[in-house]
């Protein structure tokens, strides 16, 4: 699965972030927009080589969220998720989509793990990651960043 994700889509999200994305990615002052735009483009390029990506958009074409899943080692993957303010309206639907996509796509990656670090301080962070299929692995935490891991079957 690889949806066409443009630079404009990335910039839309970074300039109109969901409050959790704004906090987690440090976008409050817009000082890192160019850095994160390049970072996301690079991760999407890696996702297209051995992994997958997905974008969700509103009916009028505004980017809601981007998911990237990419290889970092033998049977080891990482993921990122970045979202616009539209997550306030579409968050539940996208949460179900995320869970289904990870279940479906990771069938192609048996025995692999997919990790991510999250600096979100949202009180429902751990239950949300569990809902979409990730386990919290506190021994892998880095400072305020919590580590979550998805294990494919």
JSON list of C-alpha atoms in Angstrom, two decimals:
[
{"chain": "A", "resi": 1, "resn": "UNK", "atom": "CA", "xyz": [0.00, 0.00, 0.00]},
{"chain": "A", "resi": 2, "resn": "UNK", "atom": "CA", "xyz": [1.51, 3.25, -1.05]},
{"chain": "A", "resi": 3, "resn": "UNK", "atom": "CA", "xyz": [-0.71, 6.25, -1.47]},
{"chain": "A", "resi": 4, "resn": "UNK", "atom": "CA", "xyz": [0.57, 9.28, -3.30]},
{"chain": "A", "resi": 5, "resn": "UNK", "atom": "CA", "xyz": [1.72, 11.71, -0.63]},
{"chain": "A", "resi": 6, "resn": "UNK", "atom": "CA", "xyz": [2.83, 15.12, -1.84]},
{"chain": "A", "resi": 7, "resn": "UNK", "atom": "CA", "xyz": [5.02, 17.77, -0.25]},
{"chain": "A", "resi": 8, "resn": "UNK", "atom": "CA", "xyz": [1.88, 19.90, -0.02]},
{"chain": "A", "resi": 9, "resn": "UNK", "atom": "CA", "xyz": [0.16, 17.17, 2.03]},
{"chain": "A", "resi": 10, "resn": "UNK", "atom": "CA", "xyz": [3.11, 17.05, 4.43]},
{"chain": "A", "resi": 11, "resn": "UNK", "atom": "CA", "xyz": [3.27, 20.83, 4.75]},
{"chain": "A", "resi": 12, "resn": "UNK", "atom": "CA", "xyz": [-0.49, 21.04, 5.30]},
{"chain": "A", "resi": 13, "resn": "UNK", "atom": "CA", "xyz": [-0.22, 18.71, 8.29]},
{"chain": "A", "resi": 14, "resn": "UNK", "atom": "CA", "xyz": [2.86, 20.42, 9.71]},
{"chain": "A", "resi": 15, "resn": "UNK", "atom": "CA", "xyz": [1.29, 23.87, 9.37]},
{"chain": "A", "resi": 16, "resn": "UNK", "atom": "CA", "xyz": [-2.11, 22.73, 10.70]},
{"chain": "A", "resi": 17, "resn": "UNK", "atom": "CA", "xyz": [-1.15, 20.08, 13.24]},
{"chain": "A", "resi": 18, "resn": "UNK", "atom": "CA", "xyz": [-3.39, 18.08, 15.51]},
{"chain": "A", "resi": 19, "resn": "UNK", "atom": "CA", "xyz": [-2.72, 19.22, 19.09]},
{"chain": "A", "resi": 20, "resn": "UNK", "atom": "CA", "xyz": [-0.98, 15.89, 19.87]},
{"chain": "A", "resi": 21, "resn": "UNK", "atom": "CA", "xyz": [1.18, 16.13, 16.74]},
{"chain": "A", "resi": 22, "resn": "UNK", "atom": "CA", "xyz": [2.02, 19.74, 17.57]},
{"chain": "A", "resi": 23, "resn": "UNK", "atom": "CA", "xyz": [3.18, 18.74, 21.05]},
{"chain": "A", "resi": 24, "resn": "UNK", "atom": "CA", "xyz": [4.94, 15.52, 20.08]},
{"chain": "A", "resi": 25, "resn": "UNK", "atom": "CA", "xyz": [6.77, 16.92, 17.06]},
{"chain": "A", "resi": 26, "resn": "UNK", "atom": "CA", "xyz": [7.58, 20.30, 18.66]},
{"chain": "A", "resi": 27, "resn": "UNK", "atom": "CA", "xyz": [5.67, 22.39, 16.14]},
{"chain": "A", "resi": 28, "resn": "UNK", "atom": "CA", "xyz": [4.40, 25.15, 18.41]},
{"chain": "A", "resi": 29, "resn": "UNK", "atom": "CA", "xyz": [6.73, 27.79, 16.99]},
{"chain": "A", "resi": 30, "resn": "UNK", "atom": "CA", "xyz": [6.97, 26.42, 13.41]},
{"chain": "A", "resi": 31, "resn": "UNK", "atom": "CA", "xyz": [10.78, 26.47, 13.70]},
{"chain": "A", "resi": 32, "resn": "UNK", "atom": "CA", "xyz": [11.06, 22.84, 12.62]},
{"chain": "A", "resi": 33, "resn": "UNK", "atom": "CA", "xyz": [8.64, 22.74, 9.67]},
{"chain": "A", "resi": 34, "resn": "UNK", "atom": "CA", "xyz": [11.39, 22.46, 7.03]},
{"chain": "A", "resi": 35, "resn": "UNK", "atom": "CA", "xyz": [13.33, 19.90, 9.09]},
{"chain": "A", "resi": 36, "resn": "UNK", "atom": "CA", "xyz": [10.29, 17.68, 9.68]},
{"chain": "A", "resi": 37, "resn": "UNK", "atom": "CA", "xyz": [9.10, 18.04, 6.09]},
{"chain": "A", "resi": 38, "resn": "UNK", "atom": "CA", "xyz": [12.45, 16.67, 4.88]},
{"chain": "A", "resi": 39, "resn": "UNK", "atom": "CA", "xyz": [12.44, 14.02, 7.62]},
{"chain": "A", "resi": 40, "resn": "UNK", "atom": "CA", "xyz": [8.97, 12.78, 6.62]},
{"chain": "A", "resi": 41, "resn": "UNK", "atom": "CA", "xyz": [9.86, 12.75, 2.91]},
{"chain": "A", "resi": 42, "resn": "UNK", "atom": "CA", "xyz": [12.96, 10.66, 3.67]},
{"chain": "A", "resi": 43, "resn": "UNK", "atom": "CA", "xyz": [10.98, 8.21, 5.82]},
{"chain": "A", "resi": 44, "resn": "UNK", "atom": "CA", "xyz": [8.34, 7.91, 3.10]},
{"chain": "A", "resi": 45, "resn": "UNK", "atom": "CA", "xyz": [11.07, 7.14, 0.54]},
{"chain": "A", "resi": 46, "resn": "UNK", "atom": "CA", "xyz": [12.31, 4.38, 2.87]},
{"chain": "A", "resi": 47, "resn": "UNK", "atom": "CA", "xyz": [8.72, 3.15, 3.32]},
{"chain": "A", "resi": 48, "resn": "UNK", "atom": "CA", "xyz": [8.36, 2.79, -0.43]},
{"chain": "A", "resi": 49, "resn": "UNK", "atom": "CA", "xyz": [11.48, 0.59, -0.60]},
{"chain": "A", "resi": 50, "resn": "UNK", "atom": "CA", "xyz": [10.51, -1.99, 2.02]},
{"chain": "A", "resi": 51, "resn": "UNK", "atom": "CA", "xyz": [7.36, -1.12, 3.91]},
{"chain": "A", "resi": 52, "resn": "UNK", "atom": "CA", "xyz": [4.25, 0.90, 3.22]},
{"chain": "A", "resi": 53, "resn": "UNK", "atom": "CA", "xyz": [2.66, 4.30, 3.69]},
{"chain": "A", "resi": 54, "resn": "UNK", "atom": "CA", "xyz": [-0.86, 5.63, 3.86]},
{"chain": "A", "resi": 55, "resn": "UNK", "atom": "CA", "xyz": [-2.48, 9.04, 3.78]},
{"chain": "A", "resi": 56, "resn": "UNK", "atom": "CA", "xyz": [-5.99, 9.95, 4.83]},
{"chain": "A", "resi": 57, "resn": "UNK", "atom": "CA", "xyz": [-7.69, 13.02, 3.37]},
{"chain": "A", "resi": 58, "resn": "UNK", "atom": "CA", "xyz": [-10.93, 14.90, 3.85]},
{"chain": "A", "resi": 59, "resn": "UNK", "atom": "CA", "xyz": [-13.53, 14.84, 1.08]},
{"chain": "A", "resi": 60, "resn": "UNK", "atom": "CA", "xyz": [-12.13, 18.14, -0.17]},
{"chain": "A", "resi": 61, "resn": "UNK", "atom": "CA", "xyz": [-8.55, 16.81, -0.32]},
{"chain": "A", "resi": 62, "resn": "UNK", "atom": "CA", "xyz": [-7.01, 18.20, 2.86]},
{"chain": "A", "resi": 63, "resn": "UNK", "atom": "CA", "xyz": [-4.54, 15.86, 4.54]},
{"chain": "A", "resi": 64, "resn": "UNK", "atom": "CA", "xyz": [-5.76, 14.35, 7.80]},
{"chain": "A", "resi": 65, "resn": "UNK", "atom": "CA", "xyz": [-2.90, 11.99, 8.67]},
{"chain": "A", "resi": 66, "resn": "UNK", "atom": "CA", "xyz": [0.12, 10.13, 7.28]},
{"chain": "A", "resi": 67, "resn": "UNK", "atom": "CA", "xyz": [1.39, 6.73, 8.38]},
{"chain": "A", "resi": 68, "resn": "UNK", "atom": "CA", "xyz": [4.80, 5.37, 7.40]},
{"chain": "A", "resi": 69, "resn": "UNK", "atom": "CA", "xyz": [6.13, 1.85, 8.08]},
{"chain": "A", "resi": 70, "resn": "UNK", "atom": "CA", "xyz": [9.78, 1.23, 7.13]},
{"chain": "A", "resi": 71, "resn": "UNK", "atom": "CA", "xyz": [12.61, -1.24, 7.63]},
{"chain": "A", "resi": 72, "resn": "UNK", "atom": "CA", "xyz": [15.46, -0.43, 10.03]},
{"chain": "A", "resi": 73, "resn": "UNK", "atom": "CA", "xyz": [17.04, -3.88, 10.40]},
{"chain": "A", "resi": 74, "resn": "UNK", "atom": "CA", "xyz": [16.54, -7.59, 9.93]},
{"chain": "A", "resi": 75, "resn": "UNK", "atom": "CA", "xyz": [12.90, -8.28, 10.90]},
{"chain": "A", "resi": 76, "resn": "UNK", "atom": "CA", "xyz": [12.83, -4.83, 12.53]},
{"chain": "A", "resi": 77, "resn": "UNK", "atom": "CA", "xyz": [10.65, -1.96, 11.38]},
{"chain": "A", "resi": 78, "resn": "UNK", "atom": "CA", "xyz": [9.70, 1.45, 12.70]},
{"chain": "A", "resi": 79, "resn": "UNK", "atom": "CA", "xyz": [6.69, 3.59, 12.06]},
{"chain": "A", "resi": 80, "resn": "UNK", "atom": "CA", "xyz": [5.61, 7.19, 12.32]},
{"chain": "A", "resi": 81, "resn": "UNK", "atom": "CA", "xyz": [2.24, 8.88, 12.38]},
{"chain": "A", "resi": 82, "resn": "UNK", "atom": "CA", "xyz": [1.65, 12.58, 11.90]},
{"chain": "A", "resi": 83, "resn": "UNK", "atom": "CA", "xyz": [-1.77, 14.24, 11.78]},
{"chain": "A", "resi": 84, "resn": "UNK", "atom": "CA", "xyz": [-3.52, 17.52, 11.10]},
{"chain": "A", "resi": 85, "resn": "UNK", "atom": "CA", "xyz": [-6.19, 19.20, 13.18]},
{"chain": "A", "resi": 86, "resn": "UNK", "atom": "CA", "xyz": [-8.75, 17.15, 11.23]},
{"chain": "A", "resi": 87, "resn": "UNK", "atom": "CA", "xyz": [-7.98, 14.25, 13.61]},
{"chain": "A", "resi": 88, "resn": "UNK", "atom": "CA", "xyz": [-10.39, 15.88, 16.06]},
{"chain": "A", "resi": 89, "resn": "UNK", "atom": "CA", "xyz": [-13.18, 14.99, 13.62]},
{"chain": "A", "resi": 90, "resn": "UNK", "atom": "CA", "xyz": [-11.81, 11.80, 12.01]},
{"chain": "A", "resi": 91, "resn": "UNK", "atom": "CA", "xyz": [-9.76, 10.27, 14.85]},
{"chain": "A", "resi": 92, "resn": "UNK", "atom": "CA", "xyz": [-12.07, 7.36, 15.63]},
{"chain": "A", "resi": 93, "resn": "UNK", "atom": "CA", "xyz": [-12.36, 6.26, 12.00]},
{"chain": "A", "resi": 94, "resn": "UNK", "atom": "CA", "xyz": [-8.59, 6.55, 11.49]},
{"chain": "A", "resi": 95, "resn": "UNK", "atom": "CA", "xyz": [-7.90, 4.61, 14.70]},
{"chain": "A", "resi": 96, "resn": "UNK", "atom": "CA", "xyz": [-9.96, 1.70, 13.36]},
{"chain": "A", "resi": 97, "resn": "UNK", "atom": "CA", "xyz": [-8.25, 2.03, 9.96]},
{"chain": "A", "resi": 98, "resn": "UNK", "atom": "CA", "xyz": [-4.81, 1.98, 11.62]},
{"chain": "A", "resi": 99, "resn": "UNK", "atom": "CA", "xyz": [-5.64, -1.18, 13.51]},
{"chain": "A", "resi": 100, "resn": "UNK", "atom": "CA", "xyz": [-6.95, -2.91, 10.39]},
{"chain": "A", "resi": 101, "resn": "UNK", "atom": "CA", "xyz": [-4.06, -1.76, 8.17]},
{"chain": "A", "resi": 102, "resn": "UNK", "atom": "CA", "xyz": [-1.45, -2.97, 10.65]},
{"chain": "A", "resi": 103, "resn": "UNK", "atom": "CA", "xyz": [-3.16, -6.36, 11.00]},
{"chain": "A", "resi": 104, "resn": "UNK", "atom": "CA", "xyz": [-3.50, -6.75, 7.24]},
{"chain": "A", "resi": 105, "resn": "UNK", "atom": "CA", "xyz": [-0.12, -5.42, 6.16]},
{"chain": "A", "resi": 106, "resn": "UNK", "atom": "CA", "xyz": [1.99, -7.09, 8.83]},
{"chain": "A", "resi": 107, "resn": "UNK", "atom": "CA", "xyz": [0.84, -10.48, 7.52]},
{"chain": "A", "resi": 108, "resn": "UNK", "atom": "CA", "xyz": [3.51, -9.82, 4.87]},
{"chain": "A", "resi": 109, "resn": "UNK", "atom": "CA", "xyz": [6.14, -9.43, 7.63]},
{"chain": "A", "resi": 110, "resn": "UNK", "atom": "CA", "xyz": [5.88, -12.60, 9.79]},
{"chain": "A", "resi": 111, "resn": "UNK", "atom": "CA", "xyz": [8.01, -12.59, 12.92]},
{"chain": "A", "resi": 112, "resn": "UNK", "atom": "CA", "xyz": [8.87, -8.90, 12.55]},
{"chain": "A", "resi": 113, "resn": "UNK", "atom": "CA", "xyz": [8.54, -6.16, 15.10]},
{"chain": "A", "resi": 114, "resn": "UNK", "atom": "CA", "xyz": [7.61, -2.55, 14.50]},
{"chain": "A", "resi": 115, "resn": "UNK", "atom": "CA", "xyz": [8.56, 0.01, 17.11]},
{"chain": "A", "resi": 116, "resn": "UNK", "atom": "CA", "xyz": [7.95, 3.64, 17.76]},
{"chain": "A", "resi": 117, "resn": "UNK", "atom": "CA", "xyz": [8.74, 6.22, 20.40]},
{"chain": "A", "resi": 118, "resn": "UNK", "atom": "CA", "xyz": [6.06, 8.60, 21.53]},
{"chain": "A", "resi": 119, "resn": "UNK", "atom": "CA", "xyz": [6.52, 11.72, 23.62]},
{"chain": "A", "resi": 120, "resn": "UNK", "atom": "CA", "xyz": [2.80, 12.37, 23.89]},
{"chain": "A", "resi": 121, "resn": "UNK", "atom": "CA", "xyz": [1.53, 13.12, 27.37]},
{"chain": "A", "resi": 122, "resn": "UNK", "atom": "CA", "xyz": [-2.08, 12.29, 26.50]},
{"chain": "A", "resi": 123, "resn": "UNK", "atom": "CA", "xyz": [-3.69, 10.31, 29.36]},
{"chain": "A", "resi": 124, "resn": "UNK", "atom": "CA", "xyz": [-5.12, 7.75, 26.90]},
{"chain": "A", "resi": 125, "resn": "UNK", "atom": "CA", "xyz": [-1.86, 7.19, 25.02]},
{"chain": "A", "resi": 126, "resn": "UNK", "atom": "CA", "xyz": [-1.19, 3.66, 26.28]},
{"chain": "A", "resi": 127, "resn": "UNK", "atom": "CA", "xyz": [-4.79, 2.40, 25.77]},
{"chain": "A", "resi": 128, "resn": "UNK", "atom": "CA", "xyz": [-4.89, 3.92, 22.25]},
{"chain": "A", "resi": 129, "resn": "UNK", "atom": "CA", "xyz": [-1.66, 2.21, 21.19]},
{"chain": "A", "resi": 130, "resn": "UNK", "atom": "CA", "xyz": [-2.95, -1.04, 22.67]},
{"chain": "A", "resi": 131, "resn": "UNK", "atom": "CA", "xyz": [-6.18, -0.64, 20.69]},
{"chain": "A", "resi": 132, "resn": "UNK", "atom": "CA", "xyz": [-4.27, -0.37, 17.40]},
{"chain": "A", "resi": 133, "resn": "UNK", "atom": "CA", "xyz": [-2.08, -3.35, 18.32]},
{"chain": "A", "resi": 134, "resn": "UNK", "atom": "CA", "xyz": [1.06, -2.01, 19.99]},
{"chain": "A", "resi": 135, "resn": "UNK", "atom": "CA", "xyz": [2.37, -3.17, 23.35]},
{"chain": "A", "resi": 136, "resn": "UNK", "atom": "CA", "xyz": [3.95, -0.72, 25.75]},
{"chain": "A", "resi": 137, "resn": "UNK", "atom": "CA", "xyz": [7.57, -1.74, 26.49]},
{"chain": "A", "resi": 138, "resn": "UNK", "atom": "CA", "xyz": [8.65, 0.56, 29.36]},
{"chain": "A", "resi": 139, "resn": "UNK", "atom": "CA", "xyz": [12.19, -0.85, 29.62]},
{"chain": "A", "resi": 140, "resn": "UNK", "atom": "CA", "xyz": [12.89, 0.66, 26.18]},
{"chain": "A", "resi": 141, "resn": "UNK", "atom": "CA", "xyz": [11.75, 4.17, 27.13]},
{"chain": "A", "resi": 142, "resn": "UNK", "atom": "CA", "xyz": [14.09, 7.08, 26.43]},
{"chain": "A", "resi": 143, "resn": "UNK", "atom": "CA", "xyz": [13.54, 9.86, 28.93]},
{"chain": "A", "resi": 144, "resn": "UNK", "atom": "CA", "xyz": [9.99, 11.16, 28.37]},
{"chain": "A", "resi": 145, "resn": "UNK", "atom": "CA", "xyz": [9.59, 9.10, 25.21]},
{"chain": "A", "resi": 146, "resn": "UNK", "atom": "CA", "xyz": [7.61, 5.92, 25.69]},
{"chain": "A", "resi": 147, "resn": "UNK", "atom": "CA", "xyz": [8.41, 2.91, 23.52]},
{"chain": "A", "resi": 148, "resn": "UNK", "atom": "CA", "xyz": [5.67, 0.86, 21.86]},
{"chain": "A", "resi": 149, "resn": "UNK", "atom": "CA", "xyz": [6.10, -2.26, 19.76]},
{"chain": "A", "resi": 150, "resn": "UNK", "atom": "CA", "xyz": [3.90, -4.17, 17.35]},
{"chain": "A", "resi": 151, "resn": "UNK", "atom": "CA", "xyz": [4.75, -7.86, 16.86]},
{"chain": "A", "resi": 152, "resn": "UNK", "atom": "CA", "xyz": [3.51, -9.50, 13.68]},
{"chain": "A", "resi": 153, "resn": "UNK", "atom": "CA", "xyz": [2.31, -13.07, 13.88]}
]
